[in-house]
Amino acid sequence: MPLYFADSAESIVPDALAGFASAHADLVSHHPDHGYLRARGGSAQRRVGLVSGGGSGHEPLHAGFVGAGMLDAACPGRIFASPHNRQIFEASRAVAGPEGVLHIVKNYTGDRINFGIAAERLAHEGIPCARVLVDDDLATDSDDIAVGRRGTGATLIVEKILGAAADEGRGLEDLAALGAEVTRRSRSLAVASAAHTAPGSGTPAFELPDGVWEYGVGIHGERAGSTTPAVPLTQFVRTMTDRLLAALPDGPRPRVLALVNGLGATTSLELYGILHALTKALDDNGVALDRSLTGTLVSALDMRGFSLSLLAADDELLRLWDAPARTPAWPL
Amino acid sequence: MSAIPAPHHLTYDTTAAWLIRFATTADSVEPELTALDQRVGDGDFGTNLTGGMAGVRRALQALSDGPAADRESPAAPLATAARVFLDDVGGTSGPLFGLLLQELAAAVAANPATAGTRELAAGTTAGAAAIQRVGEAEVGDKTLIDALVPAAQALTACAPDTEPGQALHQAAVAAHQGAGSTTDLRARRGRASYTGDHARGVPDPGAMAIALLFASYDDALSSLDQLP
């Protein structure tokens, strides 16, 4: 892995977690024996612990959103690999509230299985557990894909809104239903102009010719179904926006919350330009951009790309989005 | 079968011997399981299984060296093995094996003094259900479920007062048939699902291992003197 600044492929994740924990020691505690990060403090009202996790390489997701108003614990796996069920089980047991624990899981087979095994173990200990499965990626919305849509950028939206709702003392089933509704109202799409660097080889995970973009790419460097010629950005963002708006449930929505997300190697300069293009595209569709968040938040190592996520918003969801949060990476 | 009469109930010694015999069996068939998994999966199943069972051996040794009170229930070896598979084994199949052992342990622990065929049937049925909840596989998807569901059905079909060795023998026969039935299937779940038609002609290694687990009890009764 010559391009990565790390001692080895094995050490990159544990070393980063140790560094992260010391950088944010006021907000999180690190439990290296079991491999999870836990929030310090938080709302005394909370009756349900919120636990998320997944492969590493998506920083700041998920560890960056552990803290007051968001997650109680995060379980990072190896790069692009699901966490072990033991991490999830131990983290869940540690942060479960009087009404149990809610797992926020991105839709990938390994994550589903490992969170599922942890849930079975929790049930044996008498700890109630429910799951929100985030499956927002429009690029994988096809009858040919038996495993369903992937979970991508909307995971952050779910984590923020559920964190605020959990702080209000809501119960397990209530939170699970709210998470499912936020997911139902969210869709994302991603495009890349260059692949991430594969940790094993140190070379690009796939090659793209000049002037060609990978449209519909995943957050693990999964290639899309097709490539597309690189067109002027404003035009391309409009195409993405139209497609996302058309996919939101229950017909045209007058108001949205948007996430303009960098996949790792896209500059802030570019991302804010993309937000500008998105705002115009929404405006042309008669849709109000009620809230937006721009930054590298759900990354795919150093992929040069971005994703757009739209949530069909309402007053209640916006109220929860606006609630204060204090975590290592929550920017608002 | 040894001179020791077949016990009518599970005991700490019989469940411990069962697992130790399965560890020995797993070691001896590891090359075959690995060869199968290299053809249909990612090749780590045999290693995960033998590594897990090596951990079970160590944990059972620690149990045997520990307080006598921890050796009163036939559930204790099963619960110990479940924890090893759930905590320490990587991949997907290993922890799923742990779920089966966890359900067997829970069913046996419900009636430790009289646990037998009824509890084995309940635990195996619950184990299959847990694995299906988590892995979402059905019979016919070419996974270990293809052996586990017939084994659970065979145990359930036995009269509750059947001697456990006899019932587990029935389960082993059913699981072996189920494992054999995966040979001609195209995988729909697990890593093998990515290999498409290449998986045809190869039985699922997880299903084979389930059959070997149930077959190991019979052999274990004749080796009770080998307990640590």
PDB file of N, CA, C and O in Angstrom, chain A residues 84-86 89-90 109-110 112-114 116-117 120-121 124 131 146-147, chain B residues 83 86-90 92 95-96 99 102-103 106 130 133-136:
ATOM      1  N   HIS A  84     -17.203  -7.073  13.268  1.00  0.00           N
ATOM      2  CA  HIS A  84     -17.504  -8.405  13.798  1.00  0.00           C
ATOM      3  C   HIS A  84     -18.720  -8.305  14.718  1.00  0.00           C
ATOM      4  O   HIS A  84     -18.911  -7.283  15.371  1.00  0.00           O
ATOM      5  N   ASN A  85     -19.506  -9.377  14.759  1.00  0.00           N
ATOM      6  CA  ASN A  85     -20.699  -9.332  15.621  1.00  0.00           C
ATOM      7  C   ASN A  85     -20.337  -9.068  17.083  1.00  0.00           C
ATOM      8  O   ASN A  85     -21.127  -8.501  17.821  1.00  0.00           O
ATOM      9  N   ARG A  86     -19.129  -9.482  17.492  1.00  0.00           N
ATOM     10  CA  ARG A  86     -18.717  -9.275  18.884  1.00  0.00           C
ATOM     11  C   ARG A  86     -18.617  -7.785  19.214  1.00  0.00           C
ATOM     12  O   ARG A  86     -19.044  -7.345  20.283  1.00  0.00           O
ATOM     13  N   PHE A  89     -22.157  -6.519  19.482  1.00  0.00           N
ATOM     14  CA  PHE A  89     -22.793  -7.064  20.690  1.00  0.00           C
ATOM     15  C   PHE A  89     -22.290  -6.340  21.928  1.00  0.00           C
ATOM     16  O   PHE A  89     -23.080  -5.890  22.772  1.00  0.00           O
ATOM     17  N   GLU A  90     -20.977  -6.206  22.047  1.00  0.00           N
ATOM     18  CA  GLU A  90     -20.410  -5.576  23.252  1.00  0.00           C
ATOM     19  C   GLU A  90     -20.782  -4.090  23.312  1.00  0.00           C
ATOM     20  O   GLU A  90     -21.102  -3.573  24.380  1.00  0.00           O
ATOM     21  N   THR A 109     -24.738  -7.058   2.725  1.00  0.00           N
ATOM     22  CA  THR A 109     -24.961  -8.394   3.274  1.00  0.00           C
ATOM     23  C   THR A 109     -24.171  -8.636   4.558  1.00  0.00           C
ATOM     24  O   THR A 109     -24.706  -9.117   5.553  1.00  0.00           O
ATOM     25  N   GLY A 110     -22.887  -8.284   4.547  1.00  0.00           N
ATOM     26  CA  GLY A 110     -22.061  -8.546   5.726  1.00  0.00           C
ATOM     27  C   GLY A 110     -22.541  -7.780   6.941  1.00  0.00           C
ATOM     28  O   GLY A 110     -22.587  -8.313   8.054  1.00  0.00           O
ATOM     29  N   ARG A 112     -25.609  -6.682   7.467  1.00  0.00           N
ATOM     30  CA  ARG A 112     -26.894  -7.257   7.886  1.00  0.00           C
ATOM     31  C   ARG A 112     -26.668  -8.500   8.740  1.00  0.00           C
ATOM     32  O   ARG A 112     -27.319  -8.691   9.767  1.00  0.00           O
ATOM     33  N   ILE A 113     -25.744  -9.355   8.290  1.00  0.00           N
ATOM     34  CA  ILE A 113     -25.525 -10.618   9.013  1.00  0.00           C
ATOM     35  C   ILE A 113     -24.879 -10.356  10.372  1.00  0.00           C
ATOM     36  O   ILE A 113     -25.317 -10.886  11.399  1.00  0.00           O
ATOM     37  N   ASN A 114     -23.872  -9.510  10.411  1.00  0.00           N
ATOM     38  CA  ASN A 114     -23.178  -9.309  11.687  1.00  0.00           C
ATOM     39  C   ASN A 114     -24.037  -8.549  12.697  1.00  0.00           C
ATOM     40  O   ASN A 114     -24.040  -8.882  13.882  1.00  0.00           O
ATOM     41  N   GLY A 116     -27.203  -8.710  12.662  1.00  0.00           N
ATOM     42  CA  GLY A 116     -28.244  -9.689  12.975  1.00  0.00           C
ATOM     43  C   GLY A 116     -27.797 -10.686  14.029  1.00  0.00           C
ATOM     44  O   GLY A 116     -28.559 -11.030  14.942  1.00  0.00           O
ATOM     45  N   ILE A 117     -26.553 -11.164  13.908  1.00  0.00           N
ATOM     46  CA  ILE A 117     -26.036 -12.100  14.915  1.00  0.00           C
ATOM     47  C   ILE A 117     -25.962 -11.397  16.274  1.00  0.00           C
ATOM     48  O   ILE A 117     -26.338 -11.956  17.305  1.00  0.00           O
ATOM     49  N   GLU A 120     -29.331 -11.307  17.805  1.00  0.00           N
ATOM     50  CA  GLU A 120     -29.716 -12.604  18.386  1.00  0.00           C
ATOM     51  C   GLU A 120     -29.067 -12.781  19.763  1.00  0.00           C
ATOM     52  O   GLU A 120     -29.681 -13.288  20.700  1.00  0.00           O
ATOM     53  N   ARG A 121     -27.821 -12.372  19.875  1.00  0.00           N
ATOM     54  CA  ARG A 121     -27.121 -12.506  21.164  1.00  0.00           C
ATOM     55  C   ARG A 121     -27.750 -11.580  22.205  1.00  0.00           C
ATOM     56  O   ARG A 121     -27.879 -11.951  23.371  1.00  0.00           O
ATOM     57  N   HIS A 124     -30.809 -13.071  23.658  1.00  0.00           N
ATOM     58  CA  HIS A 124     -30.514 -14.084  24.675  1.00  0.00           C
ATOM     59  C   HIS A 124     -30.189 -13.468  26.024  1.00  0.00           C
ATOM     60  O   HIS A 124     -30.308 -14.120  27.044  1.00  0.00           O
ATOM     61  N   ARG A 131     -33.897  -2.664  14.468  1.00  0.00           N
ATOM     62  CA  ARG A 131     -32.972  -2.266  13.419  1.00  0.00           C
ATOM     63  C   ARG A 131     -33.614  -1.273  12.467  1.00  0.00           C
ATOM     64  O   ARG A 131     -34.787  -1.431  12.112  1.00  0.00           O
ATOM     65  N   ALA A 146     -31.205  -8.567  -6.175  1.00  0.00           N
ATOM     66  CA  ALA A 146     -32.013  -9.234  -5.150  1.00  0.00           C
ATOM     67  C   ALA A 146     -31.730  -8.698  -3.758  1.00  0.00           C
ATOM     68  O   ALA A 146     -32.589  -8.750  -2.883  1.00  0.00           O
ATOM     69  N   VAL A 147     -30.532  -8.170  -3.524  1.00  0.00           N
ATOM     70  CA  VAL A 147     -30.183  -7.730  -2.172  1.00  0.00           C
ATOM     71  C   VAL A 147     -30.674  -6.317  -1.880  1.00  0.00           C
ATOM     72  O   VAL A 147     -30.535  -5.827  -0.768  1.00  0.00           O
TER      73      VAL A 147
ATOM     74  N   ARG B  83     -20.006 -19.374  22.614  1.00  0.00           N
ATOM     75  CA  ARG B  83     -19.303 -18.104  22.849  1.00  0.00           C
ATOM     76  C   ARG B  83     -18.030 -18.036  22.002  1.00  0.00           C
ATOM     77  O   ARG B  83     -17.721 -16.995  21.427  1.00  0.00           O
ATOM     78  N   LEU B  86     -19.075 -17.355  18.399  1.00  0.00           N
ATOM     79  CA  LEU B  86     -19.636 -16.017  18.203  1.00  0.00           C
ATOM     80  C   LEU B  86     -18.586 -14.932  18.393  1.00  0.00           C
ATOM     81  O   LEU B  86     -18.561 -13.945  17.663  1.00  0.00           O
ATOM     82  N   ASP B  87     -17.701 -15.135  19.367  1.00  0.00           N
ATOM     83  CA  ASP B  87     -16.737 -14.076  19.705  1.00  0.00           C
ATOM     84  C   ASP B  87     -15.481 -14.105  18.851  1.00  0.00           C
ATOM     85  O   ASP B  87     -14.963 -13.055  18.485  1.00  0.00           O
ATOM     86  N   ASP B  88     -14.985 -15.298  18.582  1.00  0.00           N
ATOM     87  CA  ASP B  88     -13.603 -15.383  18.098  1.00  0.00           C
ATOM     88  C   ASP B  88     -13.452 -15.836  16.655  1.00  0.00           C
ATOM     89  O   ASP B  88     -12.348 -15.811  16.129  1.00  0.00           O
ATOM     90  N   VAL B  89     -14.531 -16.302  16.036  1.00  0.00           N
ATOM     91  CA  VAL B  89     -14.384 -16.830  14.682  1.00  0.00           C
ATOM     92  C   VAL B  89     -14.805 -15.772  13.675  1.00  0.00           C
ATOM     93  O   VAL B  89     -15.832 -15.111  13.836  1.00  0.00           O
ATOM     94  N   GLY B  90     -13.982 -15.601  12.664  1.00  0.00           N
ATOM     95  CA  GLY B  90     -14.283 -14.616  11.636  1.00  0.00           C
ATOM     96  C   GLY B  90     -15.151 -15.203  10.531  1.00  0.00           C
ATOM     97  O   GLY B  90     -15.676 -16.307  10.664  1.00  0.00           O
ATOM     98  N   THR B  92     -18.405 -15.548   7.996  1.00  0.00           N
ATOM     99  CA  THR B  92     -19.840 -15.531   8.261  1.00  0.00           C
ATOM    100  C   THR B  92     -20.321 -16.865   8.805  1.00  0.00           C
ATOM    101  O   THR B  92     -21.073 -16.918   9.769  1.00  0.00           O
ATOM    102  N   PRO B  95     -19.660 -17.635  12.904  1.00  0.00           N
ATOM    103  CA  PRO B  95     -20.631 -17.078  13.849  1.00  0.00           C
ATOM    104  C   PRO B  95     -22.041 -17.653  13.679  1.00  0.00           C
ATOM    105  O   PRO B  95     -22.777 -17.779  14.661  1.00  0.00           O
ATOM    106  N   LEU B  96     -22.410 -18.045  12.458  1.00  0.00           N
ATOM    107  CA  LEU B  96     -23.730 -18.665  12.282  1.00  0.00           C
ATOM    108  C   LEU B  96     -23.772 -20.016  12.996  1.00  0.00           C
ATOM    109  O   LEU B  96     -24.780 -20.386  13.600  1.00  0.00           O
ATOM    110  N   LEU B  99     -24.577 -19.399  16.476  1.00  0.00           N
ATOM    111  CA  LEU B  99     -26.010 -19.215  16.769  1.00  0.00           C
ATOM    112  C   LEU B  99     -26.693 -20.550  17.038  1.00  0.00           C
ATOM    113  O   LEU B  99     -27.520 -20.663  17.953  1.00  0.00           O
ATOM    114  N   GLN B 102     -25.651 -21.669  20.407  1.00  0.00           N
ATOM    115  CA  GLN B 102     -26.293 -20.839  21.434  1.00  0.00           C
ATOM    116  C   GLN B 102     -27.725 -21.307  21.700  1.00  0.00           C
ATOM    117  O   GLN B 102     -28.169 -21.374  22.847  1.00  0.00           O
ATOM    118  N   GLU B 103     -28.450 -21.660  20.630  1.00  0.00           N
ATOM    119  CA  GLU B 103     -29.832 -22.125  20.809  1.00  0.00           C
ATOM    120  C   GLU B 103     -29.858 -23.512  21.442  1.00  0.00           C
ATOM    121  O   GLU B 103     -30.731 -23.811  22.262  1.00  0.00           O
ATOM    122  N   ALA B 106     -29.232 -23.007  25.092  1.00  0.00           N
ATOM    123  CA  ALA B 106     -30.379 -22.430  25.789  1.00  0.00           C
ATOM    124  C   ALA B 106     -31.468 -23.484  26.004  1.00  0.00           C
ATOM    125  O   ALA B 106     -32.084 -23.550  27.078  1.00  0.00           O
ATOM    126  N   ALA B 130     -32.929 -19.080  13.942  1.00  0.00           N
ATOM    127  CA  ALA B 130     -32.058 -17.924  14.188  1.00  0.00           C
ATOM    128  C   ALA B 130     -31.147 -17.677  12.984  1.00  0.00           C
ATOM    129  O   ALA B 130     -30.968 -16.539  12.536  1.00  0.00           O
ATOM    130  N   ARG B 133     -33.177 -16.174  10.269  1.00  0.00           N
ATOM    131  CA  ARG B 133     -33.489 -14.756  10.521  1.00  0.00           C
ATOM    132  C   ARG B 133     -32.300 -13.883  10.121  1.00  0.00           C
ATOM    133  O   ARG B 133     -32.456 -12.825   9.526  1.00  0.00           O
ATOM    134  N   VAL B 134     -31.120 -14.350  10.470  1.00  0.00           N
ATOM    135  CA  VAL B 134     -29.926 -13.541  10.246  1.00  0.00           C
ATOM    136  C   VAL B 134     -29.448 -13.625   8.794  1.00  0.00           C
ATOM    137  O   VAL B 134     -29.121 -12.618   8.175  1.00  0.00           O
ATOM    138  N   GLY B 135     -29.405 -14.837   8.267  1.00  0.00           N
ATOM    139  CA  GLY B 135     -28.807 -15.042   6.948  1.00  0.00           C
ATOM    140  C   GLY B 135     -29.809 -15.024   5.808  1.00  0.00           C
ATOM    141  O   GLY B 135     -29.428 -14.921   4.648  1.00  0.00           O
ATOM    142  N   GLU B 136     -31.096 -15.120   6.153  1.00  0.00           N
ATOM    143  CA  GLU B 136     -32.186 -15.015   5.181  1.00  0.00           C
ATOM    144  C   GLU B 136     -32.160 -16.103   4.115  1.00  0.00           C
ATOM    145  O   GLU B 136     -32.699 -15.920   3.031  1.00  0.00           O
TER     146      GLU B 136
END
